[in-house]
Coordinates of C-alpha atoms in Angstrom, one line a residue:
X272 CA -1.8 1.9 -28.3
X273 CA 1.1 3.1 -25.7
X274 CA -1.0 6.1 -25.1
X275 CA -4.2 4.1 -24.5
X276 CA -2.5 1.8 -22.2
X277 CA -0.9 4.8 -20.1
X278 CA -4.2 6.6 -19.9
X279 CA -5.6 3.4 -18.6
X280 CA -2.8 3.0 -16.1
X281 CA -3.0 6.5 -15.1
X282 CA -6.9 6.2 -14.5
X283 CA -6.4 3.2 -12.5
X284 CA -3.7 4.8 -10.2
X285 CA -5.8 7.8 -9.7
X286 CA -8.8 5.7 -8.6
X287 CA -6.6 4.0 -5.9
X288 CA -5.4 7.2 -4.8
X289 CA -9.1 8.2 -4.4
X290 CA -10.0 5.2 -2.5
X291 CA -7.0 5.5 -0.2
X292 CA -8.1 9.3 0.3
X293 CA -11.4 7.8 1.4
X294 CA -9.6 5.9 3.9
X295 CA -8.0 9.1 5.3
X296 CA -4.8 8.4 3.5
X297 CA -2.8 11.4 1.9
X298 CA -2.1 9.2 -1.2
X299 CA -0.6 10.6 -4.4
X300 CA 0.5 9.3 -7.9
X301 CA 4.2 9.8 -8.1
X302 CA 6.1 11.3 -10.9
X303 CA 7.7 8.7 -13.0
X304 CA 11.5 8.6 -13.5
X305 CA 11.6 6.2 -16.5
X306 CA 14.5 3.7 -15.5
X307 CA 14.7 4.8 -11.8
X308 CA 11.1 4.3 -11.1
X309 CA 10.2 4.3 -7.4
X310 CA 6.7 3.0 -7.8
X311 CA 3.5 4.5 -8.9
X312 CA 1.7 5.6 -5.8
X313 CA 3.0 7.4 -2.5
X314 CA 1.2 7.3 0.7
X315 CA 2.7 10.0 2.8
X316 CA 1.9 8.4 6.3
X317 CA 3.7 5.4 5.0
X318 CA 7.0 6.4 3.6
X319 CA 8.6 3.1 3.7
X320 CA 5.7 1.9 1.3
X321 CA 6.2 1.4 -2.5
X322 CA 2.7 0.8 -4.4
X323 CA 3.0 -0.7 -7.7
X324 CA -0.5 -0.5 -9.9
X325 CA -1.2 -2.7 -12.7
X326 CA -4.4 -2.6 -14.8
X327 CA -3.6 -5.2 -17.4
X328 CA -5.6 -8.2 -18.9
X329 CA -3.2 -11.2 -18.1
X330 CA -1.9 -11.2 -14.3
X331 CA 1.9 -11.8 -14.2
X332 CA 2.2 -11.3 -10.3
X333 CA 5.6 -12.5 -10.2
X334 CA 6.9 -10.2 -12.5
X335 CA 5.2 -7.2 -10.9
X336 CA 5.9 -7.9 -7.6
X337 CA 9.6 -8.4 -8.6
X338 CA 9.4 -5.0 -10.1
X339 CA 7.6 -3.4 -7.0
X340 CA 10.4 -5.1 -4.6
X341 CA 13.3 -3.6 -7.1
X342 CA 11.6 0.0 -7.1
X343 CA 11.3 -0.5 -3.4
X344 CA 14.9 -1.0 -3.1
X345 CA 15.3 2.3 -5.6
X346 CA 13.4 4.3 -3.1
X347 CA 15.0 3.1 -0.1
X348 CA 11.5 1.5 0.9
X349 CA 11.5 -1.8 2.6
X350 CA 7.6 -2.2 2.0
X351 CA 6.6 -3.2 -1.7
X352 CA 3.3 -4.3 -2.9
X353 CA 1.2 -4.7 -6.2
X354 CA -2.3 -3.5 -6.5
X355 CA -4.0 -5.5 -9.6
X356 CA -7.1 -4.5 -11.0
X357 CA -9.8 -7.1 -11.3
X358 CA -11.9 -7.2 -14.4
X359 CA -15.2 -5.9 -14.0
X360 CA -14.8 -5.2 -10.1
X361 CA -14.6 -1.7 -8.7
X362 CA -11.2 -0.3 -7.2
X363 CA -12.0 -1.6 -3.8
X364 CA -12.2 -5.3 -4.9
X365 CA -8.5 -5.1 -6.5
X366 CA -6.0 -7.7 -5.3
X367 CA -3.2 -6.6 -3.2
X368 CA 0.2 -8.7 -3.5
X369 CA 2.9 -8.9 -1.2
X370 CA 5.7 -11.0 -0.6
X371 CA 5.1 -13.1 2.6
X372 CA 8.1 -11.4 4.4
X373 CA 6.6 -8.0 3.8
X374 CA 3.2 -9.3 5.0
X375 CA 4.7 -10.8 8.3
X376 CA 6.4 -7.2 8.8
X377 CA 3.3 -5.7 8.5
X378 CA 1.4 -7.9 10.7
X379 CA 4.3 -7.5 13.4
X380 CA 3.6 -3.6 13.1
X381 CA -0.3 -4.0 13.4
X382 CA 0.3 -6.4 16.3
X383 CA 2.9 -3.9 18.4
X384 CA 0.6 -1.1 17.5
X385 CA -2.6 -2.9 19.0
X386 CA -0.4 -4.0 22.1
X387 CA 0.7 -0.4 22.7
X388 CA -2.9 0.7 22.4
X389 CA -4.1 -1.8 25.0
X390 CA -1.2 -1.0 27.2
X391 CA -2.1 2.8 27.0
X392 CA -5.7 1.6 27.8
X393 CA -4.8 -0.3 30.8
X394 CA -2.5 2.4 32.2
X395 CA -5.2 5.1 31.7
X396 CA -7.9 2.7 33.7
X397 CA -5.2 2.3 36.4
X398 CA -4.8 5.9 36.8
X399 CA -8.5 6.7 36.9
X400 CA -8.9 4.0 39.6
X401 CA -6.0 5.7 41.4
X402 CA -7.6 8.9 41.2
X403 CA -10.8 7.7 42.7

């Protein structure tokens, strides 16, 4: 039974990686280190992220998220999340679970990135106006 569960987990981790690769990320399954587990999936572009994949019949979100956060600490990664399989749904419809603090960090990064892009676009327009 344990081998069947391991195979199911491995297949789901692989499906998540393929999905993320389809979005242009360099996502790979991590080598398991037993007691010193540092998550299931790494995304090379985001080294501060730990992804814990779960393909189980019963949702145990609190336990899974606590585990992901512990694994993030072990890996020195401040961002930890869980990707949980939804029964009968494709991998794209999986649940992603994060602590609110992590979500706020992610939103801040997105906002700061957009502000930087807007500032660069404005500077480019100004430079083009000056050149005319």
